[in-house]
Amino acid sequence: MAGGIGSRFWPMSTPKLPKQFHDILGTGKTLIQQTFHRISKIIPIENIYIITNEEYVNLTLEQLPEISKSQVIGEPKMMNTSACNIYMAEKIYNLNPDSCIIVAPSDHLILNEDEFSREVLIAFKKAEKQDILVTLGITPHRPDTGYGYIEFSENEKSTEAYKVKSFKEKPDLETAKSFLKSKNFLWNSGIFIWSSKSILNSSQLLLPEMYEKFQSIKTSYNTPNENIKIREVYNQIEKVSIDYGILEKSSNVWVIPSSFGWNDLGTWNALYENLSKDNEGNAIYGKNIHAYNSSNNILKTTQIDKTIIIDGLKDYIVVDTDDALLVCPRESDQEIKNYLKKIRTID
């Protein structure tokens, strides 16, 4: 899934060039390139599909020259994650009714790729044999308020997968601390494994109207007529996430506790954790940035010739791009998305 615009990563991530197309960690590969190469260790390249906004199809092809144009699916508009998951399940089922699918966001960091591959293969084996929906839950190591949580059942533990009891929205700090203490909660990674049959069966049961819309054009999948028909469907469906629309209401969701160095890189603070820092804890990303009497800041510029001097700042985000300057406390990084909404309302 590569259709988001990463507004919490503004001003680096913009609707014109979202964060998945940036090399935000300085590795020489963009996030979508890293995700593609990680998945290609498990899935044959010809079986990998990228679903994104139609505006980013050419950009995706530029960054992933290994794939064909038919493997990049452009959504006519952003309709959250239920639509793209049902669409792709229908499309893949049309090609292979016995298929199993891994659904992965394009902008996550995974440090231990061997462990990731191992746990994905475990999930595939379970999804192939049972009518279940499997997700990878991340074992939490701090009471984070920026992630959703998955609660699993104590009395149904196995050596590999647990039955999901409930999904929890992003909690406040005290609630997050209680989740961590109970040891029955995992971070929701947004990585799913299921058979095309199982996710379509769940869609039919829990999102019947949306399911019927996609079913009504089943003879058009993987034909020249697909784009026209999909545009008609997208004009008739509602925006709803796969978590809210299906997973939270389903009785056949299982979770595999995972520890493969995951970070969703959803905010500047998440990025800060994965950048090298100077002796004062400043993550400096760019040339000609000089920090004095400053600590624990994120300092980033895309300006090659511009000199930036910071004095007396602690726990701040400072990001300077060609188009905008952001200066805000690190504790407010979840608010960046709201800042943008207010600005656009004023405009």
mmCIF file with all atom_site columns, N, CA and C in Angstrom, residues 273-320:
data_model
loop_
_atom_site.group_PDB
_atom_site.id
_atom_site.type_symbol
_atom_site.label_atom_id
_atom_site.label_alt_id
_atom_site.label_comp_id
_atom_site.label_asym_id
_atom_site.label_entity_id
_atom_site.label_seq_id
_atom_site.pdbx_PDB_ins_code
_atom_site.Cartn_x
_atom_site.Cartn_y
_atom_site.Cartn_z
_atom_site.occupancy
_atom_site.B_iso_or_equiv
_atom_site.pdbx_formal_charge
_atom_site.auth_seq_id
_atom_site.auth_comp_id
_atom_site.auth_asym_id
_atom_site.auth_atom_id
_atom_site.pdbx_PDB_model_num
ATOM 1   N N  . GLU A 1 273 ? 14.309 8.360  16.507 1.00 0.00 ? 273 GLU A N  1
ATOM 2   C CA . GLU A 1 273 ? 14.803 7.144  17.150 1.00 0.00 ? 273 GLU A CA 1
ATOM 3   C C  . GLU A 1 273 ? 15.795 6.394  16.273 1.00 0.00 ? 273 GLU A C  1
ATOM 4   N N  . ASN A 1 274 ? 15.718 6.592  14.962 1.00 0.00 ? 274 ASN A N  1
ATOM 5   C CA . ASN A 1 274 ? 16.505 5.793  14.027 1.00 0.00 ? 274 ASN A CA 1
ATOM 6   C C  . ASN A 1 274 ? 17.584 6.580  13.303 1.00 0.00 ? 274 ASN A C  1
ATOM 7   N N  . LEU A 1 275 ? 17.848 7.798  13.764 1.00 0.00 ? 275 LEU A N  1
ATOM 8   C CA . LEU A 1 275 ? 18.922 8.603  13.189 1.00 0.00 ? 275 LEU A CA 1
ATOM 9   C C  . LEU A 1 275 ? 20.100 8.655  14.153 1.00 0.00 ? 275 LEU A C  1
ATOM 10  N N  . SER A 1 276 ? 21.307 8.758  13.616 1.00 0.00 ? 276 SER A N  1
ATOM 11  C CA . SER A 1 276 ? 22.473 8.938  14.469 1.00 0.00 ? 276 SER A CA 1
ATOM 12  C C  . SER A 1 276 ? 22.424 10.333 15.089 1.00 0.00 ? 276 SER A C  1
ATOM 13  N N  . LYS A 1 277 ? 23.014 10.470 16.268 1.00 0.00 ? 277 LYS A N  1
ATOM 14  C CA . LYS A 1 277 ? 22.915 11.725 17.020 1.00 0.00 ? 277 LYS A CA 1
ATOM 15  C C  . LYS A 1 277 ? 24.290 12.166 17.497 1.00 0.00 ? 277 LYS A C  1
ATOM 16  N N  . ASP A 1 278 ? 24.434 13.464 17.735 1.00 0.00 ? 278 ASP A N  1
ATOM 17  C CA . ASP A 1 278 ? 25.688 13.961 18.272 1.00 0.00 ? 278 ASP A CA 1
ATOM 18  C C  . ASP A 1 278 ? 25.712 13.772 19.793 1.00 0.00 ? 278 ASP A C  1
ATOM 19  N N  . ASN A 1 279 ? 26.739 14.273 20.442 1.00 0.00 ? 279 ASN A N  1
ATOM 20  C CA . ASN A 1 279 ? 26.889 14.060 21.882 1.00 0.00 ? 279 ASN A CA 1
ATOM 21  C C  . ASN A 1 279 ? 25.783 14.697 22.708 1.00 0.00 ? 279 ASN A C  1
ATOM 22  N N  . GLU A 1 280 ? 25.095 15.654 22.128 1.00 0.00 ? 280 GLU A N  1
ATOM 23  C CA . GLU A 1 280 ? 23.998 16.325 22.843 1.00 0.00 ? 280 GLU A CA 1
ATOM 24  C C  . GLU A 1 280 ? 22.635 15.768 22.462 1.00 0.00 ? 280 GLU A C  1
ATOM 25  N N  . GLY A 1 281 ? 22.620 14.678 21.715 1.00 0.00 ? 281 GLY A N  1
ATOM 26  C CA . GLY A 1 281 ? 21.354 14.059 21.338 1.00 0.00 ? 281 GLY A CA 1
ATOM 27  C C  . GLY A 1 281 ? 20.657 14.710 20.173 1.00 0.00 ? 281 GLY A C  1
ATOM 28  N N  . ASN A 1 282 ? 21.356 15.566 19.424 1.00 0.00 ? 282 ASN A N  1
ATOM 29  C CA . ASN A 1 282 ? 20.765 16.204 18.254 1.00 0.00 ? 282 ASN A CA 1
ATOM 30  C C  . ASN A 1 282 ? 20.906 15.298 17.033 1.00 0.00 ? 282 ASN A C  1
ATOM 31  N N  . ALA A 1 283 ? 19.803 15.044 16.350 1.00 0.00 ? 283 ALA A N  1
ATOM 32  C CA . ALA A 1 283 ? 19.823 14.305 15.090 1.00 0.00 ? 283 ALA A CA 1
ATOM 33  C C  . ALA A 1 283 ? 19.903 15.332 13.971 1.00 0.00 ? 283 ALA A C  1
ATOM 34  N N  . ILE A 1 284 ? 21.095 15.509 13.447 1.00 0.00 ? 284 ILE A N  1
ATOM 35  C CA . ILE A 1 284 ? 21.337 16.535 12.432 1.00 0.00 ? 284 ILE A CA 1
ATOM 36  C C  . ILE A 1 284 ? 21.395 15.864 11.071 1.00 0.00 ? 284 ILE A C  1
ATOM 37  N N  . TYR A 1 285 ? 20.527 16.315 10.168 1.00 0.00 ? 285 TYR A N  1
ATOM 38  C CA . TYR A 1 285 ? 20.332 15.652 8.879  1.00 0.00 ? 285 TYR A CA 1
ATOM 39  C C  . TYR A 1 285 ? 20.434 16.705 7.789  1.00 0.00 ? 285 TYR A C  1
ATOM 40  N N  . GLY A 1 286 ? 21.632 16.905 7.278  1.00 0.00 ? 286 GLY A N  1
ATOM 41  C CA . GLY A 1 286 ? 21.849 17.918 6.251  1.00 0.00 ? 286 GLY A CA 1
ATOM 42  C C  . GLY A 1 286 ? 23.152 18.654 6.498  1.00 0.00 ? 286 GLY A C  1
ATOM 43  N N  . LYS A 1 287 ? 23.601 19.380 5.503  1.00 0.00 ? 287 LYS A N  1
ATOM 44  C CA . LYS A 1 287 ? 24.866 20.095 5.596  1.00 0.00 ? 287 LYS A CA 1
ATOM 45  C C  . LYS A 1 287 ? 24.666 21.500 6.183  1.00 0.00 ? 287 LYS A C  1
ATOM 46  N N  . ASN A 1 288 ? 25.761 22.027 6.740  1.00 0.00 ? 288 ASN A N  1
ATOM 47  C CA . ASN A 1 288 ? 25.805 23.423 7.201  1.00 0.00 ? 288 ASN A CA 1
ATOM 48  C C  . ASN A 1 288 ? 24.794 23.736 8.307  1.00 0.00 ? 288 ASN A C  1
ATOM 49  N N  . ILE A 1 289 ? 24.527 22.752 9.165  1.00 0.00 ? 289 ILE A N  1
ATOM 50  C CA . ILE A 1 289 ? 23.686 22.987 10.339 1.00 0.00 ? 289 ILE A CA 1
ATOM 51  C C  . ILE A 1 289 ? 24.592 22.997 11.566 1.00 0.00 ? 289 ILE A C  1
ATOM 52  N N  . HIS A 1 290 ? 24.500 24.044 12.358 1.00 0.00 ? 290 HIS A N  1
ATOM 53  C CA . HIS A 1 290 ? 25.361 24.193 13.531 1.00 0.00 ? 290 HIS A CA 1
ATOM 54  C C  . HIS A 1 290 ? 24.480 24.405 14.760 1.00 0.00 ? 290 HIS A C  1
ATOM 55  N N  . ALA A 1 291 ? 24.659 23.558 15.770 1.00 0.00 ? 291 ALA A N  1
ATOM 56  C CA . ALA A 1 291 ? 23.843 23.630 16.979 1.00 0.00 ? 291 ALA A CA 1
ATOM 57  C C  . ALA A 1 291 ? 24.710 24.001 18.177 1.00 0.00 ? 291 ALA A C  1
ATOM 58  N N  . TYR A 1 292 ? 24.263 25.012 18.950 1.00 0.00 ? 292 TYR A N  1
ATOM 59  C CA . TYR A 1 292 ? 24.965 25.458 20.151 1.00 0.00 ? 292 TYR A CA 1
ATOM 60  C C  . TYR A 1 292 ? 23.979 25.468 21.321 1.00 0.00 ? 292 TYR A C  1
ATOM 61  N N  . ASN A 1 293 ? 24.451 24.997 22.468 1.00 0.00 ? 293 ASN A N  1
ATOM 62  C CA . ASN A 1 293 ? 23.608 24.984 23.671 1.00 0.00 ? 293 ASN A CA 1
ATOM 63  C C  . ASN A 1 293 ? 22.244 24.359 23.389 1.00 0.00 ? 293 ASN A C  1
ATOM 64  N N  . SER A 1 294 ? 22.246 23.358 22.567 1.00 0.00 ? 294 SER A N  1
ATOM 65  C CA . SER A 1 294 ? 20.996 22.730 22.123 1.00 0.00 ? 294 SER A CA 1
ATOM 66  C C  . SER A 1 294 ? 21.101 21.211 22.282 1.00 0.00 ? 294 SER A C  1
ATOM 67  N N  . SER A 1 295 ? 19.974 20.580 22.597 1.00 0.00 ? 295 SER A N  1
ATOM 68  C CA . SER A 1 295 ? 20.012 19.133 22.813 1.00 0.00 ? 295 SER A CA 1
ATOM 69  C C  . SER A 1 295 ? 18.703 18.469 22.404 1.00 0.00 ? 295 SER A C  1
ATOM 70  N N  . ASN A 1 296 ? 18.834 17.214 21.992 1.00 0.00 ? 296 ASN A N  1
ATOM 71  C CA . ASN A 1 296 ? 17.690 16.335 21.703 1.00 0.00 ? 296 ASN A CA 1
ATOM 72  C C  . ASN A 1 296 ? 16.748 16.913 20.643 1.00 0.00 ? 296 ASN A C  1
ATOM 73  N N  . ASN A 1 297 ? 17.330 17.580 19.663 1.00 0.00 ? 297 ASN A N  1
ATOM 74  C CA . ASN A 1 297 ? 16.544 18.155 18.570 1.00 0.00 ? 297 ASN A CA 1
ATOM 75  C C  . ASN A 1 297 ? 16.654 17.318 17.301 1.00 0.00 ? 297 ASN A C  1
ATOM 76  N N  . ILE A 1 298 ? 15.665 17.481 16.435 1.00 0.00 ? 298 ILE A N  1
ATOM 77  C CA . ILE A 1 298 ? 15.743 16.976 15.065 1.00 0.00 ? 298 ILE A CA 1
ATOM 78  C C  . ILE A 1 298 ? 15.986 18.198 14.181 1.00 0.00 ? 298 ILE A C  1
ATOM 79  N N  . LEU A 1 299 ? 17.092 18.227 13.491 1.00 0.00 ? 299 LEU A N  1
ATOM 80  C CA . LEU A 1 299 ? 17.469 19.373 12.672 1.00 0.00 ? 299 LEU A CA 1
ATOM 81  C C  . LEU A 1 299 ? 17.716 18.878 11.258 1.00 0.00 ? 299 LEU A C  1
ATOM 82  N N  . LYS A 1 300 ? 16.859 19.297 10.344 1.00 0.00 ? 300 LYS A N  1
ATOM 83  C CA . LYS A 1 300 ? 16.968 18.794 8.969  1.00 0.00 ? 300 LYS A CA 1
ATOM 84  C C  . LYS A 1 300 ? 16.817 19.928 7.976  1.00 0.00 ? 300 LYS A C  1
ATOM 85  N N  . THR A 1 301 ? 17.642 19.895 6.935  1.00 0.00 ? 301 THR A N  1
ATOM 86  C CA . THR A 1 301 ? 17.495 20.850 5.842  1.00 0.00 ? 301 THR A CA 1
ATOM 87  C C  . THR A 1 301 ? 17.738 20.153 4.516  1.00 0.00 ? 301 THR A C  1
ATOM 88  N N  . THR A 1 302 ? 17.036 20.604 3.499  1.00 0.00 ? 302 THR A N  1
ATOM 89  C CA . THR A 1 302 ? 17.294 20.129 2.135  1.00 0.00 ? 302 THR A CA 1
ATOM 90  C C  . THR A 1 302 ? 18.096 21.159 1.354  1.00 0.00 ? 302 THR A C  1
ATOM 91  N N  . GLN A 1 303 ? 18.437 22.270 2.019  1.00 0.00 ? 303 GLN A N  1
ATOM 92  C CA . GLN A 1 303 ? 19.179 23.353 1.369  1.00 0.00 ? 303 GLN A CA 1
ATOM 93  C C  . GLN A 1 303 ? 20.675 23.043 1.403  1.00 0.00 ? 303 GLN A C  1
ATOM 94  N N  . ILE A 1 304 ? 21.291 22.981 0.259  1.00 0.00 ? 304 ILE A N  1
ATOM 95  C CA . ILE A 1 304 ? 22.707 22.616 0.177  1.00 0.00 ? 304 ILE A CA 1
ATOM 96  C C  . ILE A 1 304 ? 23.611 23.768 0.599  1.00 0.00 ? 304 ILE A C  1
ATOM 97  N N  . ASP A 1 305 ? 23.274 24.975 0.171  1.00 0.00 ? 305 ASP A N  1
ATOM 98  C CA . ASP A 1 305 ? 24.169 26.115 0.373  1.00 0.00 ? 305 ASP A CA 1
ATOM 99  C C  . ASP A 1 305 ? 23.761 27.018 1.525  1.00 0.00 ? 305 ASP A C  1
ATOM 100 N N  . LYS A 1 306 ? 22.698 26.676 2.224  1.00 0.00 ? 306 LYS A N  1
ATOM 101 C CA . LYS A 1 306 ? 22.179 27.540 3.274  1.00 0.00 ? 306 LYS A CA 1
ATOM 102 C C  . LYS A 1 306 ? 22.776 27.158 4.628  1.00 0.00 ? 306 LYS A C  1
ATOM 103 N N  . THR A 1 307 ? 23.299 28.135 5.354  1.00 0.00 ? 307 THR A N  1
ATOM 104 C CA . THR A 1 307 ? 23.830 27.897 6.691  1.00 0.00 ? 307 THR A CA 1
ATOM 105 C C  . THR A 1 307 ? 22.729 28.109 7.725  1.00 0.00 ? 307 THR A C  1
ATOM 106 N N  . ILE A 1 308 ? 22.593 27.153 8.639  1.00 0.00 ? 308 ILE A N  1
ATOM 107 C CA . ILE A 1 308 ? 21.577 27.232 9.691  1.00 0.00 ? 308 ILE A CA 1
ATOM 108 C C  . ILE A 1 308 ? 22.274 27.139 11.045 1.00 0.00 ? 308 ILE A C  1
ATOM 109 N N  . ILE A 1 309 ? 21.989 28.093 11.927 1.00 0.00 ? 309 ILE A N  1
ATOM 110 C CA . ILE A 1 309 ? 22.546 28.099 13.273 1.00 0.00 ? 309 ILE A CA 1
ATOM 111 C C  . ILE A 1 309 ? 21.394 28.014 14.276 1.00 0.00 ? 309 ILE A C  1
ATOM 112 N N  . ILE A 1 310 ? 21.489 27.058 15.181 1.00 0.00 ? 310 ILE A N  1
ATOM 113 C CA . ILE A 1 310 ? 20.490 26.865 16.231 1.00 0.00 ? 310 ILE A CA 1
ATOM 114 C C  . ILE A 1 310 ? 21.172 27.100 17.577 1.00 0.00 ? 310 ILE A C  1
ATOM 115 N N  . ASP A 1 311 ? 20.572 27.909 18.426 1.00 0.00 ? 311 ASP A N  1
ATOM 116 C CA . ASP A 1 311 ? 21.149 28.178 19.753 1.00 0.00 ? 311 ASP A CA 1
ATOM 117 C C  . ASP A 1 311 ? 20.030 28.133 20.803 1.00 0.00 ? 311 ASP A C  1
ATOM 118 N N  . GLY A 1 312 ? 20.234 27.318 21.830 1.00 0.00 ? 312 GLY A N  1
ATOM 119 C CA . GLY A 1 312 ? 19.322 27.315 22.970 1.00 0.00 ? 312 GLY A CA 1
ATOM 120 C C  . GLY A 1 312 ? 18.046 26.519 22.790 1.00 0.00 ? 312 GLY A C  1
ATOM 121 N N  . LEU A 1 313 ? 17.998 25.655 21.801 1.00 0.00 ? 313 LEU A N  1
ATOM 122 C CA . LEU A 1 313 ? 16.787 24.852 21.599 1.00 0.00 ? 313 LEU A CA 1
ATOM 123 C C  . LEU A 1 313 ? 16.949 23.471 22.225 1.00 0.00 ? 313 LEU A C  1
ATOM 124 N N  . LYS A 1 314 ? 15.888 22.987 22.846 1.00 0.00 ? 314 LYS A N  1
ATOM 125 C CA . LYS A 1 314 ? 15.878 21.645 23.417 1.00 0.00 ? 314 LYS A CA 1
ATOM 126 C C  . LYS A 1 314 ? 14.568 20.954 23.062 1.00 0.00 ? 314 LYS A C  1
ATOM 127 N N  . ASP A 1 315 ? 14.686 19.736 22.550 1.00 0.00 ? 315 ASP A N  1
ATOM 128 C CA . ASP A 1 315 ? 13.516 18.911 22.213 1.00 0.00 ? 315 ASP A CA 1
ATOM 129 C C  . ASP A 1 315 ? 12.626 19.587 21.176 1.00 0.00 ? 315 ASP A C  1
ATOM 130 N N  . TYR A 1 316 ? 13.238 20.057 20.101 1.00 0.00 ? 316 TYR A N  1
ATOM 131 C CA . TYR A 1 316 ? 12.488 20.702 19.025 1.00 0.00 ? 316 TYR A CA 1
ATOM 132 C C  . TYR A 1 316 ? 12.691 19.979 17.700 1.00 0.00 ? 316 TYR A C  1
ATOM 133 N N  . ILE A 1 317 ? 11.748 20.216 16.795 1.00 0.00 ? 317 ILE A N  1
ATOM 134 C CA . ILE A 1 317 ? 11.854 19.786 15.401 1.00 0.00 ? 317 ILE A CA 1
ATOM 135 C C  . ILE A 1 317 ? 12.066 21.039 14.561 1.00 0.00 ? 317 ILE A C  1
ATOM 136 N N  . VAL A 1 318 ? 13.133 21.054 13.773 1.00 0.00 ? 318 VAL A N  1
ATOM 137 C CA . VAL A 1 318 ? 13.390 22.162 12.863 1.00 0.00 ? 318 VAL A CA 1
ATOM 138 C C  . VAL A 1 318 ? 13.656 21.553 11.491 1.00 0.00 ? 318 VAL A C  1
ATOM 139 N N  . VAL A 1 319 ? 12.756 21.801 10.548 1.00 0.00 ? 319 VAL A N  1
ATOM 140 C CA . VAL A 1 319 ? 12.889 21.246 9.205  1.00 0.00 ? 319 VAL A CA 1
ATOM 141 C C  . VAL A 1 319 ? 12.739 22.369 8.192  1.00 0.00 ? 319 VAL A C  1
ATOM 142 N N  . ASP A 1 320 ? 13.754 22.532 7.359  1.00 0.00 ? 320 ASP A N  1
ATOM 143 C CA . ASP A 1 320 ? 13.774 23.605 6.366  1.00 0.00 ? 320 ASP A CA 1
ATOM 144 C C  . ASP A 1 320 ? 13.849 22.992 4.974  1.00 0.00 ? 320 ASP A C  1
#
